XYZ file of C-alpha atoms in Angstrom:
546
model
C -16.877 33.952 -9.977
C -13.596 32.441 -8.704
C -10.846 31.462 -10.683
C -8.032 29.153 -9.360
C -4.544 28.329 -11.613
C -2.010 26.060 -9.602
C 1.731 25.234 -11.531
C 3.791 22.499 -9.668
C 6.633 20.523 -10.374
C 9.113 18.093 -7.836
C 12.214 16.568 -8.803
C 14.135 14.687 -6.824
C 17.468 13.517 -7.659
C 20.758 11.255 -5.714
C 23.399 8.839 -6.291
C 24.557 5.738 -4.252
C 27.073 3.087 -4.729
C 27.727 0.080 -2.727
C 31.264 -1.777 -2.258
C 31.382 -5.365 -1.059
C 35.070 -5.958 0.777
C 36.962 -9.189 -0.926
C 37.930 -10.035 2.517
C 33.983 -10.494 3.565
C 32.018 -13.774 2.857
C 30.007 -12.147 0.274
C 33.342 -10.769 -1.814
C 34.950 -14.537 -1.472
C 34.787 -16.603 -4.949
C 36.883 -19.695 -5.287
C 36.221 -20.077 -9.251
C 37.861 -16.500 -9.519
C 41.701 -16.200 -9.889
C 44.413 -13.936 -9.794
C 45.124 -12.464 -13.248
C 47.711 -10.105 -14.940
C 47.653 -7.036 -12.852
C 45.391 -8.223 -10.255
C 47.103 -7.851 -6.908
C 43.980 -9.648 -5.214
C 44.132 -13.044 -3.933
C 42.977 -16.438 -5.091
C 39.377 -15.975 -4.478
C 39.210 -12.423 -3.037
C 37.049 -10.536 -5.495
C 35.022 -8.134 -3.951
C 31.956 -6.343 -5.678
C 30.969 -2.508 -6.832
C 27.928 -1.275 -8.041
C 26.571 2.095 -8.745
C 22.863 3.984 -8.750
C 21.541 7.743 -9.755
C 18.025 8.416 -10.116
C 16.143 11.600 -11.417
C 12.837 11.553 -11.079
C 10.080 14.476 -11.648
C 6.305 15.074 -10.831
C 4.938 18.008 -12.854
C 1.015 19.351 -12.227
C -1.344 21.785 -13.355
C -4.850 21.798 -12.053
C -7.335 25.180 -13.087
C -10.226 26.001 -11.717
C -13.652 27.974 -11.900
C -16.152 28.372 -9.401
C -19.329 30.048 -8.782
C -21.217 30.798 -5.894
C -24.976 32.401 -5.281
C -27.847 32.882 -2.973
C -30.720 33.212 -4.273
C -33.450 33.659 -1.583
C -33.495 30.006 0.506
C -30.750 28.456 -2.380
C -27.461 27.860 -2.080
C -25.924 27.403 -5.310
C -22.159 26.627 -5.813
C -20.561 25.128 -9.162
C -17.213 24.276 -10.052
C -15.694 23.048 -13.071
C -12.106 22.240 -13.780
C -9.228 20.639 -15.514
C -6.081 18.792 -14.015
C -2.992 17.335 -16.044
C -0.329 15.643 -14.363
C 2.749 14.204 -15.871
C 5.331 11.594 -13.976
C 8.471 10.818 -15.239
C 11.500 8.671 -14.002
C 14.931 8.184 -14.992
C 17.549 5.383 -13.723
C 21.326 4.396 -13.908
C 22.924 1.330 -12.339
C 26.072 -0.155 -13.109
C 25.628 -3.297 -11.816
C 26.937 -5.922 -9.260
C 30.605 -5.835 -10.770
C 33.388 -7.521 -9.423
C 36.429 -5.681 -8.612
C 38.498 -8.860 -9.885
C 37.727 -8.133 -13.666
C 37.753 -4.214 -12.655
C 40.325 -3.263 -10.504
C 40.218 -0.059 -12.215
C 36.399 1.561 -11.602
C 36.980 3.937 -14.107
C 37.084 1.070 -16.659
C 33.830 -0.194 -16.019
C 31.800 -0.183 -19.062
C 28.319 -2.559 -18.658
C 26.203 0.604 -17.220
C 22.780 0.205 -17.771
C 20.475 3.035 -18.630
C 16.660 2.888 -17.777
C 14.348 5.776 -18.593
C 10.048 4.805 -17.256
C 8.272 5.878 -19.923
C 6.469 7.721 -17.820
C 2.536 8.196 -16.819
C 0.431 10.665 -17.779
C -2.967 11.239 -16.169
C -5.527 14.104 -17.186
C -9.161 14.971 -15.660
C -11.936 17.223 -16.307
C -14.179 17.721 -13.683
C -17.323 19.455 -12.298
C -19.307 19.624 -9.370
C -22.892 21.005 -8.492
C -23.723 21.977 -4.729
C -27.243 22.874 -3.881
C -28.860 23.780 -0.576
C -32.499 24.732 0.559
C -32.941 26.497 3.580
C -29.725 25.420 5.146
C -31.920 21.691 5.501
C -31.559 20.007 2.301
C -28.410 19.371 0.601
C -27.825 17.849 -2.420
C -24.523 16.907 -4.458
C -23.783 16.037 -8.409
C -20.423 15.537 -9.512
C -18.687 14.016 -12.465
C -15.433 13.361 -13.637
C -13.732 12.470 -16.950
C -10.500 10.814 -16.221
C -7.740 9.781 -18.833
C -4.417 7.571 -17.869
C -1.468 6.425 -20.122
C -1.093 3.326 -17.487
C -3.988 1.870 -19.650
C -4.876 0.921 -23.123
C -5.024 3.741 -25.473
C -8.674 1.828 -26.270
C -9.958 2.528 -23.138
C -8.141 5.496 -22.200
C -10.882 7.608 -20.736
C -13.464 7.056 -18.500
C -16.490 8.729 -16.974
C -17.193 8.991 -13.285
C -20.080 10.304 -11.481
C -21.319 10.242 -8.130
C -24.691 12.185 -5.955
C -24.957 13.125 -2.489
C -28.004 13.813 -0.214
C -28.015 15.040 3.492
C -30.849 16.258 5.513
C -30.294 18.431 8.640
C -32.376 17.106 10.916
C -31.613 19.173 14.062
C -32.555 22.111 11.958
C -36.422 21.044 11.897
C -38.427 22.841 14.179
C -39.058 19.827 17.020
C -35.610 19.899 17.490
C -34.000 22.780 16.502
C -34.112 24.341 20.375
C -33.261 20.722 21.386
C -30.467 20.799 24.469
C -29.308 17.552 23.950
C -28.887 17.222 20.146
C -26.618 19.848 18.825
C -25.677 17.878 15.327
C -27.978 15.313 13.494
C -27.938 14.694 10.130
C -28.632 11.627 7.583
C -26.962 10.979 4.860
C -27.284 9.152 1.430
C -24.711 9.005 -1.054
C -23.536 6.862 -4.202
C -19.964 7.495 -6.128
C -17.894 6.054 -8.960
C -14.259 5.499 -8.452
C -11.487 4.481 -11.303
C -7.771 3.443 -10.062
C -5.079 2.775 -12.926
C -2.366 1.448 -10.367
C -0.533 -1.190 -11.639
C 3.307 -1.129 -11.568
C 4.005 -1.431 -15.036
C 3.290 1.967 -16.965
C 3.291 0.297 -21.042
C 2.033 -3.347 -20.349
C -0.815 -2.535 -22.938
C 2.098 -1.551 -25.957
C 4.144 -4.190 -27.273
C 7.627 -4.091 -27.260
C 11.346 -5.780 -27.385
C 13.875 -6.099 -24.438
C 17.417 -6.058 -25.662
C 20.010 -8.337 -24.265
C 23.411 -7.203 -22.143
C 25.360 -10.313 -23.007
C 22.859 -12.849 -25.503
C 24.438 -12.978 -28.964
C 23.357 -14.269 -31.924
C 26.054 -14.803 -35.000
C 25.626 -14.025 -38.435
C 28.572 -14.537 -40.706
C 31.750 -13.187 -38.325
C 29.402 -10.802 -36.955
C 27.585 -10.811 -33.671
C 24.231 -9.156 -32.768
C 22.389 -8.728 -29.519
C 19.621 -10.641 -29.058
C 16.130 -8.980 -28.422
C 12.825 -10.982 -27.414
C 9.409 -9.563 -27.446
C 7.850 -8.534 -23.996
C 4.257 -9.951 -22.741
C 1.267 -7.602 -23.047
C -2.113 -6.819 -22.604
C -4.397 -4.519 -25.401
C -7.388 -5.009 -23.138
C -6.629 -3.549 -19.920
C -8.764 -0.736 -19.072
C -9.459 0.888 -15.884
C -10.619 -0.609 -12.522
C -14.009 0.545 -11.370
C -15.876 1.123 -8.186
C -19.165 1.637 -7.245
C -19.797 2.873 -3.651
C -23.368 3.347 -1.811
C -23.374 4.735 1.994
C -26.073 5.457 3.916
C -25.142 7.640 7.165
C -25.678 9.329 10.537
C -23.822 12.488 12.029
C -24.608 13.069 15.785
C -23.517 15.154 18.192
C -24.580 16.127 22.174
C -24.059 18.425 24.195
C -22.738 21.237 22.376
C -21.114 18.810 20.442
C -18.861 17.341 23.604
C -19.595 14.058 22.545
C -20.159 13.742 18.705
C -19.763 10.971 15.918
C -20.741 8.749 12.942
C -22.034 6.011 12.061
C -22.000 4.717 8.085
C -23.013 1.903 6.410
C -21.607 0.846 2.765
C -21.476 -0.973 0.003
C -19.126 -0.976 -2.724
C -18.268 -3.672 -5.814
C -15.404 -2.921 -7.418
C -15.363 -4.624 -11.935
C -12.292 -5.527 -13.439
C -10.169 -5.643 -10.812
C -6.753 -5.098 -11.516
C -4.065 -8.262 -10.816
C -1.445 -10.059 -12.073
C -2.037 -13.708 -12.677
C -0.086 -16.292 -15.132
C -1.542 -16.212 -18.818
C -2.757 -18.463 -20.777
C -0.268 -20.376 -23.135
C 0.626 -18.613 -25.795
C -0.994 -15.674 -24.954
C 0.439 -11.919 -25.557
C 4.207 -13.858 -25.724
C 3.927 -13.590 -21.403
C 3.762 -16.205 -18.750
C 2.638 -13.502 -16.296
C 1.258 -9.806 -16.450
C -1.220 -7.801 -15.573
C -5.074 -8.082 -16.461
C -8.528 -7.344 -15.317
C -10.121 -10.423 -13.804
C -13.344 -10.070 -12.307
C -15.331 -8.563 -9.420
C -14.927 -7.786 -5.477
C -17.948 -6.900 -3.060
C -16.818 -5.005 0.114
C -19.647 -4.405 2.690
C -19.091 -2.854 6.254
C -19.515 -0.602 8.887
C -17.594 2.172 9.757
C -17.876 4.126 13.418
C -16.446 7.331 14.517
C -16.407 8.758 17.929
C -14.774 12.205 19.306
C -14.767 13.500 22.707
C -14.282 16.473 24.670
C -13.682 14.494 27.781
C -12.069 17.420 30.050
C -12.588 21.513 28.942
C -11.399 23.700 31.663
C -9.087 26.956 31.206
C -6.169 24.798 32.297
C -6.595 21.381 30.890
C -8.162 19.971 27.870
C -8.356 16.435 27.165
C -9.696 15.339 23.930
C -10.789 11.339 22.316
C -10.874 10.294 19.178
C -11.960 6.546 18.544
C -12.631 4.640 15.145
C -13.503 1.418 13.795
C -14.021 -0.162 10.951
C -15.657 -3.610 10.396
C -15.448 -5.234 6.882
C -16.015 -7.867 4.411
C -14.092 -8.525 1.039
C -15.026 -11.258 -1.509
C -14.318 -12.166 -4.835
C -17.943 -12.670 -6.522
C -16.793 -12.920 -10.266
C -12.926 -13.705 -11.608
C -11.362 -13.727 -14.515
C -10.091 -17.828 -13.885
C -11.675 -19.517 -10.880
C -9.190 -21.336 -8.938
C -6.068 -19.402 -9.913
C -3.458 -19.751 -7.956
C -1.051 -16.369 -6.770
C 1.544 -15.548 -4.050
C 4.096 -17.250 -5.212
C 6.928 -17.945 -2.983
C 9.297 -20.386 -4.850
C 9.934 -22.523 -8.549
C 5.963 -23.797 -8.766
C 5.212 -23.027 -5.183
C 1.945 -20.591 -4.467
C -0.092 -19.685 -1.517
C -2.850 -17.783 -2.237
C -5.980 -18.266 -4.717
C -8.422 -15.879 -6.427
C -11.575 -17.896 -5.767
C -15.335 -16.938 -6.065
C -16.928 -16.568 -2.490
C -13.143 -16.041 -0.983
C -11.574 -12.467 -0.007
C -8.712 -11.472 -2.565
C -5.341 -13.280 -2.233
C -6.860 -15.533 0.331
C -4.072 -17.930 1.453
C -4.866 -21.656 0.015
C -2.445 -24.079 1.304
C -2.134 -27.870 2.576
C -2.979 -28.836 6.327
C -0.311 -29.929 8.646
C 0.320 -33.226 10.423
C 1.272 -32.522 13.894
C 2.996 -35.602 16.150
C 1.863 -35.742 19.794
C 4.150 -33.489 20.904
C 2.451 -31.565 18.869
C 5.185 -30.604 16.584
C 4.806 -30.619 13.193
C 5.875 -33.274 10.991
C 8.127 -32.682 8.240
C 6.302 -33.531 4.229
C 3.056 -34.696 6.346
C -0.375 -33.256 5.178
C -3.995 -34.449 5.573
C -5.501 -36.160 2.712
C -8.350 -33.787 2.541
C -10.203 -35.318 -0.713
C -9.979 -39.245 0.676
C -7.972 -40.686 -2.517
C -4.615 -41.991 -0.814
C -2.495 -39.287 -3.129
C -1.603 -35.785 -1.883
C -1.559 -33.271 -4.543
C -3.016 -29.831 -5.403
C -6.399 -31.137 -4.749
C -5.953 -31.924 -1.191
C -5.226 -27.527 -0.791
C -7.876 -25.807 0.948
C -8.955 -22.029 2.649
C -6.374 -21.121 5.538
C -7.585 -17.441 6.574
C -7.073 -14.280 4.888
C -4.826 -11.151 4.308
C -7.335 -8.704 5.635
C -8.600 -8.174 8.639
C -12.125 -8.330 10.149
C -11.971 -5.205 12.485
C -9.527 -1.548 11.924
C -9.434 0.503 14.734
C -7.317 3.721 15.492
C -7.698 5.391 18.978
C -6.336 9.780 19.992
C -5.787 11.404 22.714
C -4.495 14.537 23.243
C -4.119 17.130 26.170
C -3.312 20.754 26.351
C -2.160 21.735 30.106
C -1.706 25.310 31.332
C -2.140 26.640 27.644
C 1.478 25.628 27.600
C 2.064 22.181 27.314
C 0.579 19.710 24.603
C 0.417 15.988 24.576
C -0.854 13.680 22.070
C -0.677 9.427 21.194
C -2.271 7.946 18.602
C -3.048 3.516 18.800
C -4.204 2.060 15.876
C -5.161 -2.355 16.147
C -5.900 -4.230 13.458
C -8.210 -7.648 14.077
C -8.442 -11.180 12.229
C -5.874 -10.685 9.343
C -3.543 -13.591 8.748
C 0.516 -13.522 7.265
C 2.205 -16.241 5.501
C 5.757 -16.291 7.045
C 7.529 -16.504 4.214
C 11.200 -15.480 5.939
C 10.515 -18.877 8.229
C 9.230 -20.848 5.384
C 12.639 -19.760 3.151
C 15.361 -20.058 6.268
C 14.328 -22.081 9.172
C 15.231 -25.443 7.677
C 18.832 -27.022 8.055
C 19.116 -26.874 4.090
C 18.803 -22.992 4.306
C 20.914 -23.123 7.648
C 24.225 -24.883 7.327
C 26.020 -24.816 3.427
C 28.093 -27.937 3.541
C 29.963 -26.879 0.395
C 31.828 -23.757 2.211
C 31.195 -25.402 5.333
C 29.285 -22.239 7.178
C 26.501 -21.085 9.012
C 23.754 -18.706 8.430
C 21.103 -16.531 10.087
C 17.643 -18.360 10.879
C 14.665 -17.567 12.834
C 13.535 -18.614 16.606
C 11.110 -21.244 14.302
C 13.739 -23.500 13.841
C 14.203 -24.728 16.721
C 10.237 -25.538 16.769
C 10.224 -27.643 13.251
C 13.837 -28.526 13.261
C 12.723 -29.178 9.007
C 15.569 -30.471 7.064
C 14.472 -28.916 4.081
C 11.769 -26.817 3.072
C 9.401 -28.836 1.735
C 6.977 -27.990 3.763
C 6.593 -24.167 2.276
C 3.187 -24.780 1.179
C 1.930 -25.746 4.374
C -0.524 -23.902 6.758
C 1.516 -23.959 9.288
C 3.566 -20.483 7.989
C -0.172 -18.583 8.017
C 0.321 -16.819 11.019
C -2.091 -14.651 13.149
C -1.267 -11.031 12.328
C -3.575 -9.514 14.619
C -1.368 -6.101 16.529
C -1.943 -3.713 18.534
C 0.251 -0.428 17.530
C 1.403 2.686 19.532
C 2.428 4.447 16.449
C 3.530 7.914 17.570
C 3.473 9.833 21.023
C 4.219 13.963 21.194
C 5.114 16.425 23.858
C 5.850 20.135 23.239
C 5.378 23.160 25.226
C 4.547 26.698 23.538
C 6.625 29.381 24.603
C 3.767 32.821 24.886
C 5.137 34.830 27.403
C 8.853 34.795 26.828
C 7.675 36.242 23.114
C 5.376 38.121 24.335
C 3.715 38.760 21.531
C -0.101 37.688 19.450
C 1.385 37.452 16.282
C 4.621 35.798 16.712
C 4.572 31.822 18.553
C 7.679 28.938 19.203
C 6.839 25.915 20.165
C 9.311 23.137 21.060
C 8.715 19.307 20.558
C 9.817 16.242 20.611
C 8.093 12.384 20.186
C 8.399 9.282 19.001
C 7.194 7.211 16.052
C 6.466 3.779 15.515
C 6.828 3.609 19.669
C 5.140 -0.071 20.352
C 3.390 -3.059 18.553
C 1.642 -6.270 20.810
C 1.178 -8.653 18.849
C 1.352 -12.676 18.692
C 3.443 -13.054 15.873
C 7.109 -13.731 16.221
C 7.999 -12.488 12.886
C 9.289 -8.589 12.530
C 6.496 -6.920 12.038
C 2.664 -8.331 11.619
C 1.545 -5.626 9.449
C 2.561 -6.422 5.956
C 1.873 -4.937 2.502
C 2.342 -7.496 0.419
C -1.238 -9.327 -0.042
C -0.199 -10.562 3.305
C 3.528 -12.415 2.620
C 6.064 -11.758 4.691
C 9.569 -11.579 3.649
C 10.629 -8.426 5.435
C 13.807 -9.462 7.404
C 14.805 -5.094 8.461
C 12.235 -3.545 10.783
C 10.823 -0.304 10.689
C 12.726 2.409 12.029
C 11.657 4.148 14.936
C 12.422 7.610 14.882
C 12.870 9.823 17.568
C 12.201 13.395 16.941
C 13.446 17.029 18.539
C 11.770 20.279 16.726
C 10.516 23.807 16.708
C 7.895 25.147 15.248
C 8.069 29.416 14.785
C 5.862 31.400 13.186
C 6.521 35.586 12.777
């Protein structure tokens, strides 16, 4: 018997502030004035805002866990409980301008925001059973509680079973000298996920007003307004079924897998506009319906080169998949919206999730597309909503991640790791917004801003055309996302039990890709309106151990 206690907390804490000169563009306002003991300018204002954050993560997770042979059984239980308790704090002063402040240590409209938090608990258990080191079966089951949803539907219970048989352990092929690893594999599991951004939308609630008053008498009074919300949301659950092959060859030189799944996901988690008059909200969070993902998933590693000098090792993955939508909430409703009344994506039955819905371009001969112009799609002389159809998708059709690494007299290391992702689609939403002359040139201060090379290709006056398929770009890349060299140091310490190595690399090193935006791989349901890349970081350490 085996017991296990773990106690963690992180905090992390910081303060920023941000000054905007009144000699810069962004500091200039003509309806501002001079006043009393203002020595700025006619128009120079200038802008100050401050930020501190505290933020902790406190855990417990306890343990106990038994183990026993008995004759050809393997027996090994464990049962358990986890709490976990995040909470986060917030300050910000606002975006105040230094013309009605020129002293900061007047400044008065801070705003205080604490999170209420999220609190998740589990209990948990888990059976493992083995027969003569050939049969191997799995139970678990979890009971998992969240704050994120409704206090209804709190908890919920999660189970899942595993079966493996070691097939290279049978007699006709246990001498075998070209298997060395081969084992099937059948599993099913339950998943729950409470991840939505909002950590009360279930409890309902007022927002108080900075600067809204409402008069009674020769008094004034803040105005408050009650907040959307949702009683009913509950937790998002998956159901997962594998089937699966582990191989290996040749002492395991060349070994891999191969798995086939299926998993449908109920009351998916999303937020979508509400009905009218519903839960005082326009737009919140809810669970709408049902995804099916079905796939294939491939893993290959080699030991390509094993001598005492040089070792060169492959590891190669892919992943081909399917997503679709097989039961919402409301078919046909619209999401990713990128302006007043202006959406791109749809959760539709028999589409994948946020697929992008949009209207088809008119090109001229030049092939150049033409500004407002759309195909009629449903025949009836009008253009409207109806004439929207199925442009691609977010996700793509084929993940793959490719590693190599090297060892070279026992001394020096190398490794890069590729990763490509194939057939997912991005709405360019930082072309759609700013490559139009409206968005260019502001004829009231007379200036010029930043664009993008698109542009020159549309040369749009305005940007009507938001909506259209042209912005669903292919996404598909081709990543070199880090590359390492270091060199261990044995015989200047001449010594087993101490080691120094020195490295250095590089991350984020390469993308190839087709699109002209920043970066094709985007996190937000596939809309891009990223205008700062990534950093890449360069890197110089040492690793010592004594």
């Amino acid at each position: 018997m085996k017991a296990i206690i773990n106690l963690g907390t992180d905090k992390e804490a910081g303060t920023s502030f941000n000054r905007t000169n009144p000699l810069s563009r962004s500091g200039f306002n003509t309806t501002l004035g001079t006043g009393a003991g203002n020595t700025l300018a006619d128009g120079q204002v200038g802008y100050y805002g401050e930020t501190w954050f505290d933020n902790r993560n406190q855990n417990l997770n306890m343990q106990l866990n038994y183990s026993k042979k008995i004759k050809k059984f393997n027996v090994d239980v464990l049962g358990g409980y986890e709490w976990q308790q995040f909470d986060f704090q917030n300050f910000k002063s606002g975006n105040i301008n230094l013309y009605s402040y020129p002293n900061l240590n007047e400044i008065v409209n801070r705003d205080v925001y604490t999170d209420p938090g999220n609190n998740l608990q589990a209990y948990f258990s888990r059976l493992n059973l083995g027969y003569n080191d050939k049969y191997l079966l799995t139970v678990n089951f979890r009971r998992d509680g969240s704050s994120k949803v409704s206090p209804i539907n709190k908890w919920d219970n999660f189970m899942g079973f595993a079966l493996a048989w070691k097939v290279n352990e049978e007699s006709f092929l246990k001498n075998s000298n070209v298997f060395s690893d081969l084992k099937l594999r059948l599993s099913y599991g339950e998943t729950g996920q409470q991840a939505i951004s909002d950590q009360i939308a279930w409890f309902k609630r007022y927002s108080v007003s900075n600067n809204a008053y409402y008069q009674f008498g020769n008094e004034f009074f803040l105005v408050a307004k009650p907040e959307g919300y949702n009683e009913n949301l509950k937790w998002e659950r998956s159901a997962k079924y594998n089937i699966g092959l582990d191989f290996g060859f040749f002492n395991n030189r060349l070994k891999g897998n191969i798995d086939g799944y299926y998993s449908k996901t109920n009351d998916l988690f999303a937020y979508t506009v509400q009905g009218a008059l519903q839960n005082l909200g326009i737009y919140g969070p809810r669970n709408i319906g049902e995804l099916v993902s079905k796939g294939i998933d491939i893993g290959l590693n080699v030991e390509a080169i094993k001598k005492e000098n040089f070792e060169l090792n492959f590891n190669y993955n892919a992943t081909f998949n399917k997503l679709e939508l097989t039961d919402v909430f409301v078919d046909n409703q619209t999401t990713g919206g990128i302006g007043l009344q202006l959406f791109t994506q749809i959760y539709k039955v028999g589409l994948a999730p946020n697929a992008f819905w949009v209207y088809q371009q008119i090109y001229d001969t030049n092939g150049r597309p033409i500004e407002g112009a759309y195909v009629d799609r449903d025949g009836n002389g009008v253009i409207d909503s109806n004439d929207k159809y199925n442009y691609k998708k977010p996700q793509a059709d084929v993940t793959m991640g490719f590693l190599t690494n090297a060892t070279i007299f026992k001394n020096w290391d190398f490794s890069m790791a590729w990763r490509a992702s194939i057939g997912n689609y991005v709405y360019d939403q930082v072309s759609s917004g700013r490559a139009n002359l409206s968005a260019v040139y502001n004829s009231f201060t007379e200036t010029i801003s930043n664009t993008t090379t698109d542009y020159g290709d549309t040369q749009f006056v305005t940007g009507a055309n938001r909506e259209s398929d042209y912005y669903v770009k292919d996404g598909s890349f081709l990543k070199l996302d880090n590359i390492t060299i270091g060199h261990n140091f044995k015989k200047l310490l001449n010594n087993d039990k101490t080691s120094l190595r020195l490295y250095t690399g590089v991350q984020n090193v390469l993308i190839i890709t087709k699109y002209k935006g920043i970066d094709p791989e985007v996190f937000n349901n596939g809309i891009d309106n990223t205008i700062f890349p990534r950093a890449r970081i360069f890197m110089l350490g040492v690793n010592a151990n004594f």
